[in-house]
One Martini backbone bead per residue (centre of mass of N, CA, C, O) as a GRO file, in nm:
protein
  189
    1UNK     BB    1   1.042  28.555   5.623
    2UNK     BB    2   1.191  28.277   5.562
    3UNK     BB    3   1.108  27.940   5.593
    4UNK     BB    4   1.136  27.600   5.592
    5UNK     BB    5   0.859  27.607   5.554
    6UNK     BB    6   0.579  27.677   5.423
    7UNK     BB    7   0.487  27.948   5.216
    8UNK     BB    8   0.228  28.197   5.270
    9UNK     BB    9   0.115  28.439   5.031
   10UNK     BB   10  -0.174  28.686   5.035
   11UNK     BB   11  -0.070  28.974   5.082
   12UNK     BB   12   0.055  29.279   5.022
   13UNK     BB   13   0.251  29.293   5.269
   14UNK     BB   14   0.385  29.018   5.212
   15UNK     BB   15   0.506  29.089   4.938
   16UNK     BB   16   0.688  29.333   5.039
   17UNK     BB   17   0.847  29.126   5.252
   18UNK     BB   18   0.983  28.978   5.044
   19UNK     BB   19   1.341  28.876   5.017
   20UNK     BB   20   1.464  28.950   4.725
   21UNK     BB   21   1.686  29.178   4.727
   22UNK     BB   22   1.889  29.034   4.913
   23UNK     BB   23   1.963  28.785   4.730
   24UNK     BB   24   2.050  28.946   4.481
   25UNK     BB   25   2.305  29.064   4.596
   26UNK     BB   26   2.434  28.790   4.657
   27UNK     BB   27   2.426  28.682   4.368
   28UNK     BB   28   2.617  28.888   4.253
   29UNK     BB   29   2.859  28.833   4.433
   30UNK     BB   30   2.889  28.542   4.335
   31UNK     BB   31   2.888  28.571   4.017
   32UNK     BB   32   3.124  28.820   4.017
   33UNK     BB   33   3.328  28.687   4.174
   34UNK     BB   34   3.708  28.635   4.223
   35UNK     BB   35   3.739  28.480   4.466
   36UNK     BB   36   3.878  28.244   4.646
   37UNK     BB   37   3.894  27.976   4.819
   38UNK     BB   38   3.966  27.904   5.145
   39UNK     BB   39   3.793  27.642   5.122
   40UNK     BB   40   3.667  27.347   5.086
   41UNK     BB   41   3.379  27.202   4.973
   42UNK     BB   42   3.105  26.998   5.022
   43UNK     BB   43   3.025  26.713   4.840
   44UNK     BB   44   2.708  26.588   4.749
   45UNK     BB   45   2.444  26.348   4.728
   46UNK     BB   46   2.111  26.378   4.570
   47UNK     BB   47   1.746  26.380   4.578
   48UNK     BB   48   1.507  26.561   4.423
   49UNK     BB   49   1.199  26.611   4.437
   50UNK     BB   50   0.930  26.645   4.294
   51UNK     BB   51   0.772  26.929   4.115
   52UNK     BB   52   0.600  27.227   4.109
   53UNK     BB   53   0.678  27.465   3.846
   54UNK     BB   54   0.713  27.813   3.843
   55UNK     BB   55   0.790  27.988   3.530
   56UNK     BB   56   1.051  28.152   3.334
   57UNK     BB   57   1.216  28.217   3.052
   58UNK     BB   58   1.567  28.318   3.011
   59UNK     BB   59   1.806  28.575   2.896
   60UNK     BB   60   2.124  28.665   3.026
   61UNK     BB   61   2.352  28.886   3.084
   62UNK     BB   62   2.627  28.886   3.277
   63UNK     BB   63   2.633  29.206   3.328
   64UNK     BB   64   2.293  29.194   3.423
   65UNK     BB   65   2.208  28.979   3.636
   66UNK     BB   66   2.103  29.111   3.895
   67UNK     BB   67   1.880  29.293   3.780
   68UNK     BB   68   1.723  29.082   3.619
   69UNK     BB   69   1.660  28.881   3.847
   70UNK     BB   70   1.526  29.069   4.043
   71UNK     BB   71   1.293  29.162   3.860
   72UNK     BB   72   1.179  28.883   3.771
   73UNK     BB   73   1.131  28.755   4.053
   74UNK     BB   74   0.941  28.968   4.164
   75UNK     BB   75   0.728  28.950   3.942
   76UNK     BB   76   0.665  28.647   3.961
   77UNK     BB   77   0.579  28.633   4.258
   78UNK     BB   78   0.350  28.838   4.238
   79UNK     BB   79   0.190  28.700   4.010
   80UNK     BB   80   0.147  28.425   4.153
   81UNK     BB   81  -0.005  28.534   4.402
   82UNK     BB   82  -0.224  28.727   4.279
   83UNK     BB   83  -0.323  28.561   4.016
   84UNK     BB   84  -0.278  28.240   4.082
   85UNK     BB   85  -0.299  28.166   4.390
   86UNK     BB   86  -0.031  28.066   4.513
   87UNK     BB   87   0.209  27.867   4.678
   88UNK     BB   88   0.517  27.911   4.800
   89UNK     BB   89   0.727  27.625   4.873
   90UNK     BB   90   0.997  27.766   4.777
   91UNK     BB   91   1.273  27.867   4.655
   92UNK     BB   92   1.460  27.997   4.443
   93UNK     BB   93   1.484  27.850   4.106
   94UNK     BB   94   1.746  27.762   3.890
   95UNK     BB   95   1.738  27.639   3.550
   96UNK     BB   96   1.987  27.457   3.363
   97UNK     BB   97   1.906  27.376   3.006
   98UNK     BB   98   2.178  27.400   2.950
   99UNK     BB   99   2.476  27.448   3.053
  100UNK     BB  100   2.692  27.685   3.084
  101UNK     BB  101   2.970  27.823   2.975
  102UNK     BB  102   3.243  28.004   3.073
  103UNK     BB  103   3.229  28.181   2.781
  104UNK     BB  104   2.963  28.294   2.823
  105UNK     BB  105   2.764  28.591   2.772
  106UNK     BB  106   2.510  28.413   2.826
  107UNK     BB  107   2.209  28.309   3.016
  108UNK     BB  108   2.009  28.025   3.023
  109UNK     BB  109   1.685  28.010   3.198
  110UNK     BB  110   1.490  27.908   3.473
  111UNK     BB  111   1.264  28.111   3.663
  112UNK     BB  112   1.157  27.997   3.997
  113UNK     BB  113   0.898  27.808   4.181
  114UNK     BB  114   0.782  27.619   4.410
  115UNK     BB  115   0.449  27.478   4.429
  116UNK     BB  116   0.106  27.503   4.554
  117UNK     BB  117  -0.187  27.430   4.453
  118UNK     BB  118  -0.411  27.580   4.289
  119UNK     BB  119  -0.434  27.717   3.950
  120UNK     BB  120  -0.450  28.019   3.807
  121UNK     BB  121  -0.417  28.126   3.458
  122UNK     BB  122  -0.334  28.410   3.559
  123UNK     BB  123  -0.067  28.488   3.370
  124UNK     BB  124   0.296  28.502   3.302
  125UNK     BB  125   0.349  28.158   3.284
  126UNK     BB  126   0.484  27.846   3.381
  127UNK     BB  127   0.390  27.496   3.421
  128UNK     BB  128   0.567  27.219   3.584
  129UNK     BB  129   0.648  26.884   3.609
  130UNK     BB  130   0.921  26.796   3.795
  131UNK     BB  131   1.133  26.568   3.821
  132UNK     BB  132   1.340  26.406   3.969
  133UNK     BB  133   1.681  26.499   4.104
  134UNK     BB  134   1.995  26.397   4.041
  135UNK     BB  135   2.280  26.510   4.250
  136UNK     BB  136   2.527  26.728   4.291
  137UNK     BB  137   2.617  26.911   4.590
  138UNK     BB  138   2.660  27.265   4.695
  139UNK     BB  139   2.724  27.474   4.963
  140UNK     BB  140   2.713  27.842   4.993
  141UNK     BB  141   2.869  28.147   5.068
  142UNK     BB  142   2.852  28.451   4.900
  143UNK     BB  143   3.074  28.605   5.083
  144UNK     BB  144   3.318  28.360   5.027
  145UNK     BB  145   3.228  28.254   4.733
  146UNK     BB  146   3.267  28.106   4.409
  147UNK     BB  147   3.086  27.972   4.151
  148UNK     BB  148   3.297  27.878   3.950
  149UNK     BB  149   3.455  27.705   4.153
  150UNK     BB  150   3.217  27.528   4.242
  151UNK     BB  151   3.154  27.402   3.969
  152UNK     BB  152   3.433  27.276   3.930
  153UNK     BB  153   3.408  27.088   4.175
  154UNK     BB  154   3.168  26.926   4.068
  155UNK     BB  155   3.301  26.824   3.805
  156UNK     BB  156   3.543  26.683   3.940
  157UNK     BB  157   3.380  26.482   4.107
  158UNK     BB  158   3.239  26.343   3.870
  159UNK     BB  159   3.501  26.249   3.734
  160UNK     BB  160   3.625  26.086   3.976
  161UNK     BB  161   3.337  25.904   3.986
  162UNK     BB  162   3.227  25.839   3.698
  163UNK     BB  163   2.996  26.036   3.612
  164UNK     BB  164   2.696  26.101   3.454
  165UNK     BB  165   2.571  26.364   3.282
  166UNK     BB  166   2.271  26.557   3.196
  167UNK     BB  167   2.306  26.898   3.160
  168UNK     BB  168   2.189  26.978   3.434
  169UNK     BB  169   2.121  27.272   3.640
  170UNK     BB  170   2.119  27.427   3.973
  171UNK     BB  171   1.989  27.711   4.166
  172UNK     BB  172   1.955  27.774   4.515
  173UNK     BB  173   1.785  28.039   4.694
  174UNK     BB  174   1.837  28.115   5.045
  175UNK     BB  175   1.712  28.203   5.369
  176UNK     BB  176   1.908  28.163   5.678
  177UNK     BB  177   1.922  28.325   5.949
  178UNK     BB  178   1.994  28.602   5.790
  179UNK     BB  179   2.125  28.425   5.554
  180UNK     BB  180   2.282  28.344   5.269
  181UNK     BB  181   2.211  28.063   5.040
  182UNK     BB  182   2.371  27.838   4.819
  183UNK     BB  183   2.272  27.580   4.577
  184UNK     BB  184   2.443  27.355   4.389
  185UNK     BB  185   2.326  27.156   4.097
  186UNK     BB  186   2.441  26.850   3.945
  187UNK     BB  187   2.351  26.645   3.705
  188UNK     BB  188   2.288  26.290   3.737
  189UNK     BB  189   2.253  25.934   3.662
   0.00000   0.00000   0.00000
């Protein structure tokens, strides 16, 4: 189970217990759900510290998003732990640069994890030092809310506050106390 502190996974049994399939199901429910918000969610602003990011770039069709992300995230985490011998320091982080439009049939993104420790270059992945990221952020429960509506709320807040957008967005998926939480992050100047 993921904890809020740094996660170090080094054994085969630890890899198989990593909770990837659970968040993938929640991600699908959020991404493909069409239910409206029961209540408005709180939009806040914050700066995400710089990080070392292990990732692979992908382009997914919206229709196969859950399966594609589940498979790629599981493979990447396993590859990073076994071959690169890194410590996954944070939850799955999807980086969209540029952000997809609502009518996009496919989504281009970087799928990866914040990491720490020395890295062995064995494996198929990229590593990048990602600078700090100033953003509007919104946390949501994927069982109750729709991501399209949440993104719209972030864009509306940016427009109301006359904020300049960077064109980058992120989705962070984490498990807290046996429930799934997604945090949407819209880059601002």
